[in-house]
Amino acid sequence: AIAPISDENNIYFALRSAMVDETQTEKLQHHAHRLKMNRKQIVSLVGQSDDQGSRNYNLAITEERLMSVERLLRSYGVPARQIRIVRVGRVKNPVPCTTNECRQQMRRVELIYSP
């Protein structure tokens, strides 16, 4: 299993998908509100993928997921200057991930706030 992850600051994706579902959209609306209330705050979007598929595929799907999250934040009124994009790709997990639940946690965009 991977280390515990804070669900609040992560947007999770289904296998082979870059679509943000309704639950994750609601979460992003809360993040957008937080950013609009503090215009000096910066959020880094860190894209990660599971350990399935080729390196090129994982980089491509990570990019699509990052763009989906960024587009939604922008559509909620967050200025581009408050958003940074960080491309990670495949998560390097020290312990093999063999369950769907584990892989689900790997397929995410993490929101990391700078002070």
CSV table of N, CA, C and O in Angstrom, one decimal:
chain,number,residue,atom,x,y,z
A,1,ALA,N,0.8,-1.2,0.0
A,1,ALA,CA,0.0,0.0,0.0
A,1,ALA,C,0.9,1.2,0.0
A,1,ALA,O,2.0,1.2,0.5
A,2,ILE,N,0.3,2.3,-0.5
A,2,ILE,CA,1.1,3.6,-0.5
A,2,ILE,C,0.8,4.3,0.8
A,2,ILE,O,-0.1,4.0,1.5
A,3,ALA,N,1.6,5.4,1.0
A,3,ALA,CA,1.4,6.2,2.2
A,3,ALA,C,0.1,6.8,2.2
A,3,ALA,O,-0.5,7.1,1.2
A,4,PRO,N,-0.5,7.1,3.4
A,4,PRO,CA,-1.8,7.7,3.5
A,4,PRO,C,-1.8,9.1,2.7
A,4,PRO,O,-0.8,9.8,2.8
A,5,ILE,N,-2.9,9.3,2.0
A,5,ILE,CA,-3.0,10.5,1.2
A,5,ILE,C,-4.2,11.3,1.7
A,5,ILE,O,-5.3,10.8,2.0
A,6,SER,N,-4.0,12.6,1.8
A,6,SER,CA,-5.1,13.5,2.2
A,6,SER,C,-6.1,13.6,1.1
A,6,SER,O,-5.8,14.2,0.0
A,7,ASP,N,-7.3,13.1,1.2
A,7,ASP,CA,-8.3,13.1,0.2
A,7,ASP,C,-8.7,14.6,-0.2
A,7,ASP,O,-9.0,14.9,-1.3
A,8,GLU,N,-8.7,15.4,0.8
A,8,GLU,CA,-9.2,16.8,0.6
A,8,GLU,C,-8.4,17.5,-0.5
A,8,GLU,O,-8.9,18.3,-1.2
A,9,ASN,N,-7.1,17.3,-0.6
A,9,ASN,CA,-6.2,18.0,-1.5
A,9,ASN,C,-5.9,17.1,-2.8
A,9,ASN,O,-4.9,17.4,-3.4
A,10,ASN,N,-6.7,16.1,-3.1
A,10,ASN,CA,-6.4,15.3,-4.2
A,10,ASN,C,-7.7,15.1,-5.0
A,10,ASN,O,-8.7,14.9,-4.5
A,11,ILE,N,-7.5,15.2,-6.4
A,11,ILE,CA,-8.6,14.9,-7.3
A,11,ILE,C,-8.2,13.6,-8.0
A,11,ILE,O,-7.2,13.5,-8.6
A,12,TYR,N,-9.1,12.6,-7.8
A,12,TYR,CA,-8.9,11.3,-8.3
A,12,TYR,C,-9.6,11.0,-9.6
A,12,TYR,O,-10.6,11.6,-9.9
A,13,PHE,N,-9.0,10.1,-10.4
A,13,PHE,CA,-9.5,9.8,-11.7
A,13,PHE,C,-9.7,8.3,-11.9
A,13,PHE,O,-9.0,7.5,-11.3
A,14,ALA,N,-10.7,8.0,-12.7
A,14,ALA,CA,-10.9,6.6,-13.0
A,14,ALA,C,-9.8,6.1,-14.0
A,14,ALA,O,-9.2,6.9,-14.6
A,15,LEU,N,-9.7,4.8,-14.1
A,15,LEU,CA,-8.7,4.2,-15.0
A,15,LEU,C,-9.0,4.7,-16.4
A,15,LEU,O,-10.1,4.8,-16.9
A,16,ARG,N,-7.9,5.1,-17.1
A,16,ARG,CA,-7.9,5.6,-18.5
A,16,ARG,C,-8.8,6.8,-18.7
A,16,ARG,O,-9.4,7.0,-19.8
A,17,SER,N,-9.0,7.6,-17.7
A,17,SER,CA,-9.9,8.8,-17.8
A,17,SER,C,-9.2,10.1,-17.3
A,17,SER,O,-8.4,10.0,-16.4
A,18,ALA,N,-9.5,11.2,-18.0
A,18,ALA,CA,-9.1,12.5,-17.5
A,18,ALA,C,-10.3,13.3,-17.2
A,18,ALA,O,-10.2,14.5,-17.0
A,19,MET,N,-11.4,12.7,-17.1
A,19,MET,CA,-12.7,13.4,-16.7
A,19,MET,C,-12.8,13.6,-15.2
A,19,MET,O,-12.6,12.6,-14.5
A,20,VAL,N,-13.1,14.8,-14.8
A,20,VAL,CA,-13.3,15.0,-13.3
A,20,VAL,C,-14.8,14.7,-13.0
A,20,VAL,O,-15.7,15.3,-13.6
A,21,ASP,N,-15.0,13.8,-12.1
A,21,ASP,CA,-16.4,13.4,-11.8
A,21,ASP,C,-17.1,14.4,-10.9
A,21,ASP,O,-16.4,15.3,-10.4
A,22,GLU,N,-18.3,14.2,-10.6
A,22,GLU,CA,-19.1,15.2,-9.8
A,22,GLU,C,-18.6,15.4,-8.4
A,22,GLU,O,-18.5,16.5,-8.0
A,23,THR,N,-18.2,14.3,-7.7
A,23,THR,CA,-17.7,14.5,-6.4
A,23,THR,C,-16.4,15.3,-6.4
A,23,THR,O,-16.2,16.2,-5.5
A,24,GLN,N,-15.5,15.0,-7.4
A,24,GLN,CA,-14.2,15.7,-7.4
A,24,GLN,C,-14.4,17.1,-7.9
A,24,GLN,O,-13.7,18.0,-7.5
A,25,THR,N,-15.5,17.4,-8.7
A,25,THR,CA,-15.8,18.7,-9.1
A,25,THR,C,-16.2,19.6,-7.9
A,25,THR,O,-15.8,20.7,-7.8
A,26,GLU,N,-17.0,19.0,-7.0
A,26,GLU,CA,-17.4,19.8,-5.8
A,26,GLU,C,-16.2,20.1,-5.0
A,26,GLU,O,-16.1,21.2,-4.5
A,27,LYS,N,-15.2,19.2,-4.9
A,27,LYS,CA,-14.0,19.4,-4.2
A,27,LYS,C,-13.2,20.6,-4.8
A,27,LYS,O,-12.7,21.5,-4.1
A,28,LEU,N,-13.2,20.6,-6.1
A,28,LEU,CA,-12.5,21.7,-6.8
A,28,LEU,C,-13.1,23.0,-6.6
A,28,LEU,O,-12.5,24.1,-6.6
A,29,GLN,N,-14.4,23.1,-6.5
A,29,GLN,CA,-15.2,24.3,-6.3
A,29,GLN,C,-14.7,24.9,-4.9
A,29,GLN,O,-14.6,26.1,-4.8
A,30,HIS,N,-14.5,24.1,-3.9
A,30,HIS,CA,-14.1,24.5,-2.6
A,30,HIS,C,-12.6,25.1,-2.7
A,30,HIS,O,-12.3,26.1,-2.1
A,31,HIS,N,-11.8,24.4,-3.5
A,31,HIS,CA,-10.4,24.9,-3.7
A,31,HIS,C,-10.4,26.3,-4.4
A,31,HIS,O,-9.7,27.2,-4.1
A,32,ALA,N,-11.3,26.4,-5.4
A,32,ALA,CA,-11.4,27.6,-6.2
A,32,ALA,C,-11.8,28.8,-5.2
A,32,ALA,O,-11.3,29.9,-5.3
A,33,HIS,N,-12.8,28.5,-4.4
A,33,HIS,CA,-13.3,29.5,-3.4
A,33,HIS,C,-12.1,29.9,-2.5
A,33,HIS,O,-11.9,31.1,-2.3
A,34,ARG,N,-11.4,29.0,-2.0
A,34,ARG,CA,-10.2,29.3,-1.2
A,34,ARG,C,-9.2,30.2,-1.9
A,34,ARG,O,-8.7,31.2,-1.3
A,35,LEU,N,-8.9,29.9,-3.1
A,35,LEU,CA,-8.0,30.7,-3.9
A,35,LEU,C,-8.5,32.1,-4.2
A,35,LEU,O,-7.7,33.1,-4.1
A,36,LYS,N,-9.8,32.2,-4.5
A,36,LYS,CA,-10.3,33.5,-4.8
A,36,LYS,C,-10.4,34.4,-3.5
A,36,LYS,O,-10.3,35.6,-3.6
A,37,MET,N,-10.5,33.8,-2.4
A,37,MET,CA,-10.5,34.5,-1.1
A,37,MET,C,-9.1,35.0,-0.7
A,37,MET,O,-9.0,36.0,0.0
A,38,ASN,N,-8.1,34.4,-1.3
A,38,ASN,CA,-6.7,34.8,-1.0
A,38,ASN,C,-6.0,34.8,-2.3
A,38,ASN,O,-5.3,33.9,-2.7
A,39,ARG,N,-6.0,36.0,-2.9
A,39,ARG,CA,-5.5,36.2,-4.3
A,39,ARG,C,-3.9,36.0,-4.3
A,39,ARG,O,-3.4,35.9,-5.4
A,40,LYS,N,-3.3,36.1,-3.2
A,40,LYS,CA,-1.8,35.9,-3.2
A,40,LYS,C,-1.4,34.5,-3.1
A,40,LYS,O,-0.2,34.1,-3.3
A,41,GLN,N,-2.3,33.6,-2.7
A,41,GLN,CA,-2.0,32.2,-2.6
A,41,GLN,C,-1.8,31.5,-3.9
A,41,GLN,O,-2.5,31.8,-4.9
A,42,ILE,N,-0.8,30.6,-4.0
A,42,ILE,CA,-0.5,29.9,-5.2
A,42,ILE,C,-0.8,28.4,-4.9
A,42,ILE,O,-0.4,27.9,-3.9
A,43,VAL,N,-1.4,27.7,-5.9
A,43,VAL,CA,-1.6,26.3,-5.8
A,43,VAL,C,-0.8,25.6,-6.9
A,43,VAL,O,-0.8,26.0,-8.1
A,44,SER,N,0.0,24.6,-6.5
A,44,SER,CA,0.7,23.7,-7.5
A,44,SER,C,-0.2,22.5,-7.8
A,44,SER,O,-0.6,21.8,-6.8
A,45,LEU,N,-0.4,22.2,-9.0
A,45,LEU,CA,-1.1,21.0,-9.4
A,45,LEU,C,-0.1,20.0,-9.8
A,45,LEU,O,0.7,20.2,-10.7
A,46,VAL,N,0.0,18.9,-9.0
A,46,VAL,CA,1.0,17.8,-9.2
A,46,VAL,C,0.3,16.6,-9.8
A,46,VAL,O,-0.5,16.0,-9.1
A,47,GLY,N,0.6,16.3,-11.0
A,47,GLY,CA,-0.1,15.2,-11.7
A,47,GLY,C,0.7,13.9,-11.5
A,47,GLY,O,1.9,13.9,-11.7
A,48,GLN,N,-0.1,12.9,-11.2
A,48,GLN,CA,0.5,11.5,-11.0
A,48,GLN,C,-0.3,10.5,-11.6
A,48,GLN,O,-1.5,10.7,-11.8
A,49,SER,N,0.3,9.4,-12.0
A,49,SER,CA,-0.4,8.3,-12.6
A,49,SER,C,-0.1,7.0,-11.9
A,49,SER,O,0.8,6.9,-11.1
A,50,ASP,N,-0.9,5.9,-12.2
A,50,ASP,CA,-0.6,4.6,-11.6
A,50,ASP,C,0.6,3.9,-12.3
A,50,ASP,O,1.2,4.5,-13.1
A,51,ASP,N,0.8,2.7,-11.9
A,51,ASP,CA,2.0,2.0,-12.4
A,51,ASP,C,1.6,1.1,-13.6
A,51,ASP,O,2.4,0.2,-13.9
A,52,GLN,N,0.5,1.3,-14.2
A,52,GLN,CA,0.0,0.5,-15.3
A,52,GLN,C,0.3,1.3,-16.6
A,52,GLN,O,0.2,2.5,-16.6
A,53,GLY,N,0.6,0.6,-17.7
A,53,GLY,CA,0.8,1.3,-18.9
A,53,GLY,C,2.2,1.8,-19.2
A,53,GLY,O,3.0,1.7,-18.3
A,54,SER,N,2.4,2.2,-20.4
A,54,SER,CA,3.8,2.7,-20.7
A,54,SER,C,4.1,4.0,-20.1
A,54,SER,O,3.2,4.8,-19.7
A,55,ARG,N,5.4,4.4,-20.1
A,55,ARG,CA,5.8,5.7,-19.6
A,55,ARG,C,5.1,6.8,-20.5
A,55,ARG,O,4.6,7.8,-19.9
A,56,ASN,N,5.1,6.7,-21.8
A,56,ASN,CA,4.5,7.7,-22.6
A,56,ASN,C,3.0,7.8,-22.4
A,56,ASN,O,2.5,9.0,-22.4
A,57,TYR,N,2.4,6.7,-22.2
A,57,TYR,CA,0.9,6.8,-22.0
A,57,TYR,C,0.7,7.5,-20.6
A,57,TYR,O,-0.2,8.4,-20.6
A,58,ASN,N,1.4,7.1,-19.6
A,58,ASN,CA,1.2,7.7,-18.3
A,58,ASN,C,1.5,9.2,-18.3
A,58,ASN,O,0.8,10.0,-17.7
A,59,LEU,N,2.5,9.7,-19.1
A,59,LEU,CA,2.8,11.1,-19.2
A,59,LEU,C,1.7,11.8,-19.9
A,59,LEU,O,1.3,12.9,-19.5
A,60,ALA,N,1.1,11.2,-20.9
A,60,ALA,CA,0.0,11.8,-21.7
A,60,ALA,C,-1.2,11.9,-20.9
A,60,ALA,O,-1.9,13.0,-20.8
A,61,ILE,N,-1.6,10.8,-20.2
A,61,ILE,CA,-2.8,10.9,-19.3
A,61,ILE,C,-2.7,11.8,-18.2
A,61,ILE,O,-3.6,12.6,-17.8
A,62,THR,N,-1.5,11.9,-17.6
A,62,THR,CA,-1.2,12.9,-16.5
A,62,THR,C,-1.4,14.3,-17.0
A,62,THR,O,-2.0,15.1,-16.4
A,63,GLU,N,-0.9,14.6,-18.2
A,63,GLU,CA,-1.1,15.9,-18.8
A,63,GLU,C,-2.5,16.2,-19.0
A,63,GLU,O,-3.0,17.4,-18.7
A,64,GLU,N,-3.3,15.3,-19.5
A,64,GLU,CA,-4.7,15.5,-19.7
A,64,GLU,C,-5.4,15.8,-18.4
A,64,GLU,O,-6.3,16.7,-18.3
A,65,ARG,N,-5.1,15.1,-17.4
A,65,ARG,CA,-5.7,15.3,-16.0
A,65,ARG,C,-5.3,16.6,-15.5
A,65,ARG,O,-6.2,17.3,-14.9
A,66,LEU,N,-4.1,17.0,-15.6
A,66,LEU,CA,-3.7,18.3,-15.1
A,66,LEU,C,-4.5,19.4,-15.9
A,66,LEU,O,-4.9,20.4,-15.2
A,67,MET,N,-4.6,19.3,-17.2
A,67,MET,CA,-5.3,20.3,-17.9
A,67,MET,C,-6.8,20.4,-17.5
A,67,MET,O,-7.4,21.4,-17.5
A,68,SER,N,-7.4,19.2,-17.2
A,68,SER,CA,-8.8,19.2,-16.8
A,68,SER,C,-9.0,19.9,-15.5
A,68,SER,O,-9.9,20.7,-15.3
A,69,VAL,N,-8.1,19.7,-14.5
A,69,VAL,CA,-8.2,20.3,-13.2
A,69,VAL,C,-7.9,21.8,-13.4
A,69,VAL,O,-8.7,22.7,-12.9
A,70,GLU,N,-6.9,22.2,-14.2
A,70,GLU,CA,-6.6,23.6,-14.4
A,70,GLU,C,-7.8,24.3,-15.1
A,70,GLU,O,-8.2,25.4,-14.6
A,71,ARG,N,-8.4,23.7,-16.1
A,71,ARG,CA,-9.6,24.3,-16.8
A,71,ARG,C,-10.7,24.6,-15.8
A,71,ARG,O,-11.4,25.6,-15.9
A,72,LEU,N,-11.0,23.6,-15.0
A,72,LEU,CA,-12.1,23.7,-14.0
A,72,LEU,C,-11.8,24.9,-13.0
A,72,LEU,O,-12.7,25.7,-12.8
A,73,LEU,N,-10.6,24.9,-12.5
A,73,LEU,CA,-10.3,26.0,-11.6
A,73,LEU,C,-10.4,27.3,-12.2
A,73,LEU,O,-11.0,28.3,-11.7
A,74,ARG,N,-9.9,27.4,-13.5
A,74,ARG,CA,-10.1,28.7,-14.2
A,74,ARG,C,-11.5,29.0,-14.5
A,74,ARG,O,-11.9,30.2,-14.4
A,75,SER,N,-12.3,28.0,-14.8
A,75,SER,CA,-13.8,28.3,-15.1
A,75,SER,C,-14.5,28.7,-13.8
A,75,SER,O,-15.5,29.4,-13.9
A,76,TYR,N,-13.9,28.4,-12.7
A,76,TYR,CA,-14.5,28.9,-11.4
A,76,TYR,C,-14.0,30.3,-11.0
A,76,TYR,O,-14.3,30.7,-9.9
A,77,GLY,N,-13.2,30.9,-11.8
A,77,GLY,CA,-12.7,32.2,-11.6
A,77,GLY,C,-11.3,32.4,-11.0
A,77,GLY,O,-10.9,33.4,-10.6
A,78,VAL,N,-10.6,31.3,-10.9
A,78,VAL,CA,-9.2,31.3,-10.4
A,78,VAL,C,-8.3,31.9,-11.5
A,78,VAL,O,-8.2,31.3,-12.6
A,79,PRO,N,-7.5,32.9,-11.2
A,79,PRO,CA,-6.6,33.5,-12.2
A,79,PRO,C,-5.5,32.5,-12.5
A,79,PRO,O,-5.0,31.8,-11.6
A,80,ALA,N,-5.0,32.5,-13.8
A,80,ALA,CA,-3.9,31.6,-14.2
A,80,ALA,C,-2.6,31.9,-13.3
A,80,ALA,O,-1.9,30.9,-13.0
A,81,ARG,N,-2.4,33.1,-12.9
A,81,ARG,CA,-1.2,33.4,-12.1
A,81,ARG,C,-1.2,32.7,-10.7
A,81,ARG,O,-0.1,32.6,-10.1
A,82,GLN,N,-2.3,32.2,-10.3
A,82,GLN,CA,-2.3,31.5,-9.0
A,82,GLN,C,-2.2,29.9,-9.2
A,82,GLN,O,-2.2,29.2,-8.2
A,83,ILE,N,-2.0,29.5,-10.4
A,83,ILE,CA,-1.9,28.0,-10.7
A,83,ILE,C,-0.5,27.7,-11.3
A,83,ILE,O,-0.1,28.3,-12.2
A,84,ARG,N,0.1,26.7,-10.7
A,84,ARG,CA,1.4,26.2,-11.2
A,84,ARG,C,1.1,24.7,-11.6
A,84,ARG,O,0.4,24.0,-10.9
A,85,ILE,N,1.7,24.2,-12.7
A,85,ILE,CA,1.6,22.9,-13.1
A,85,ILE,C,2.9,22.1,-12.9
A,85,ILE,O,4.0,22.6,-13.2
A,86,VAL,N,2.8,20.9,-12.2
A,86,VAL,CA,4.0,20.1,-12.0
A,86,VAL,C,3.6,18.7,-12.6
A,86,VAL,O,2.7,18.1,-12.2
A,87,ARG,N,4.4,18.3,-13.5
A,87,ARG,CA,4.2,17.0,-14.1
A,87,ARG,C,5.1,15.9,-13.5
A,87,ARG,O,6.3,16.0,-13.6
A,88,VAL,N,4.5,14.9,-12.9
A,88,VAL,CA,5.3,13.8,-12.3
A,88,VAL,C,5.2,12.6,-13.1
A,88,VAL,O,6.2,11.9,-13.3
A,89,GLY,N,4.0,12.2,-13.5
A,89,GLY,CA,3.8,11.0,-14.2
A,89,GLY,C,3.6,9.8,-13.3
A,89,GLY,O,3.0,10.0,-12.3
A,90,ARG,N,4.3,8.7,-13.6
A,90,ARG,CA,4.1,7.5,-12.8
A,90,ARG,C,4.6,7.7,-11.4
A,90,ARG,O,5.7,8.2,-11.2
A,91,VAL,N,3.8,7.3,-10.4
A,91,VAL,CA,4.2,7.4,-9.0
A,91,VAL,C,5.2,6.3,-8.7
A,91,VAL,O,5.0,5.1,-9.1
A,92,LYS,N,6.3,6.6,-8.1
A,92,LYS,CA,7.3,5.7,-7.7
A,92,LYS,C,7.0,5.1,-6.3
A,92,LYS,O,7.2,5.8,-5.4
A,93,ASN,N,6.4,4.0,-6.3
A,93,ASN,CA,6.0,3.4,-5.1
A,93,ASN,C,6.9,2.3,-4.6
A,93,ASN,O,7.2,1.4,-5.3
A,94,PRO,N,7.5,2.4,-3.4
A,94,PRO,CA,8.5,1.5,-2.9
A,94,PRO,C,7.9,0.1,-2.7
A,94,PRO,O,8.6,-0.9,-2.8
A,95,VAL,N,6.6,0.0,-2.5
A,95,VAL,CA,5.9,-1.3,-2.3
A,95,VAL,C,5.0,-1.5,-3.5
A,95,VAL,O,4.3,-0.6,-3.9
A,96,PRO,N,5.1,-2.7,-4.2
A,96,PRO,CA,4.2,-2.9,-5.3
A,96,PRO,C,2.7,-2.7,-5.0
A,96,PRO,O,2.3,-3.1,-3.9
A,97,CYS,N,2.1,-2.0,-5.9
A,97,CYS,CA,0.7,-1.7,-5.7
A,97,CYS,C,-0.1,-2.8,-6.5
A,97,CYS,O,0.0,-2.8,-7.8
A,98,THR,N,-0.9,-3.6,-5.9
A,98,THR,CA,-1.5,-4.7,-6.6
A,98,THR,C,-3.1,-4.6,-6.5
A,98,THR,O,-3.7,-5.5,-7.1
A,99,THR,N,-3.6,-3.7,-5.8
A,99,THR,CA,-5.1,-3.6,-5.7
A,99,THR,C,-5.6,-2.4,-6.5
A,99,THR,O,-4.9,-1.4,-6.7
A,100,ASN,N,-6.9,-2.5,-6.9
A,100,ASN,CA,-7.5,-1.3,-7.6
A,100,ASN,C,-7.6,-0.1,-6.7
A,100,ASN,O,-7.4,1.0,-7.2
A,101,GLU,N,-7.8,-0.3,-5.4
A,101,GLU,CA,-7.9,0.8,-4.5
A,101,GLU,C,-6.6,1.5,-4.4
A,101,GLU,O,-6.5,2.8,-4.4
A,102,CYS,N,-5.5,0.8,-4.4
A,102,CYS,CA,-4.2,1.4,-4.3
A,102,CYS,C,-3.9,2.2,-5.6
A,102,CYS,O,-3.4,3.3,-5.6
A,103,ARG,N,-4.2,1.6,-6.7
A,103,ARG,CA,-3.9,2.2,-8.0
A,103,ARG,C,-4.8,3.5,-8.2
A,103,ARG,O,-4.4,4.5,-8.8
A,104,GLN,N,-6.0,3.4,-7.6
A,104,GLN,CA,-6.9,4.6,-7.7
A,104,GLN,C,-6.3,5.8,-7.0
A,104,GLN,O,-6.4,6.9,-7.5
A,105,GLN,N,-5.6,5.5,-5.9
A,105,GLN,CA,-5.0,6.6,-5.2
A,105,GLN,C,-3.8,7.2,-5.9
A,105,GLN,O,-3.4,8.3,-5.7
A,106,MET,N,-3.2,6.4,-6.8
A,106,MET,CA,-2.1,6.8,-7.6
A,106,MET,C,-2.5,7.7,-8.7
A,106,MET,O,-1.8,8.6,-9.2
A,107,ARG,N,-3.7,7.5,-9.2
A,107,ARG,CA,-4.3,8.3,-10.4
A,107,ARG,C,-4.9,9.6,-9.9
A,107,ARG,O,-6.1,9.6,-9.6
A,108,ARG,N,-4.1,10.6,-9.7
A,108,ARG,CA,-4.6,11.8,-9.1
A,108,ARG,C,-3.8,13.1,-9.5
A,108,ARG,O,-2.7,13.0,-10.1
A,109,VAL,N,-4.5,14.2,-9.2
A,109,VAL,CA,-3.8,15.5,-9.3
A,109,VAL,C,-3.9,16.0,-7.9
A,109,VAL,O,-5.0,16.2,-7.3
A,110,GLU,N,-2.7,16.3,-7.3
A,110,GLU,CA,-2.6,16.8,-5.9
A,110,GLU,C,-2.5,18.3,-6.0
A,110,GLU,O,-1.8,18.8,-6.8
A,111,LEU,N,-3.3,18.9,-5.1
A,111,LEU,CA,-3.2,20.4,-5.0
A,111,LEU,C,-2.3,20.7,-3.7
A,111,LEU,O,-2.7,20.4,-2.6
A,112,ILE,N,-1.2,21.4,-4.0
A,112,ILE,CA,-0.3,21.8,-2.9
A,112,ILE,C,-0.2,23.3,-2.9
A,112,ILE,O,0.1,24.0,-3.9
A,113,TYR,N,-0.5,23.8,-1.7
A,113,TYR,CA,-0.6,25.3,-1.5
A,113,TYR,C,0.7,25.8,-1.0
A,113,TYR,O,1.4,25.3,-0.1
A,114,SER,N,1.1,27.0,-1.6
A,114,SER,CA,2.3,27.7,-1.1
A,114,SER,C,1.8,28.8,-0.2
A,114,SER,O,0.7,29.4,-0.5
A,115,PRO,N,2.5,29.1,0.8
A,115,PRO,CA,2.1,30.1,1.8
A,115,PRO,C,1.9,31.5,1.2
A,115,PRO,O,2.4,31.8,0.2
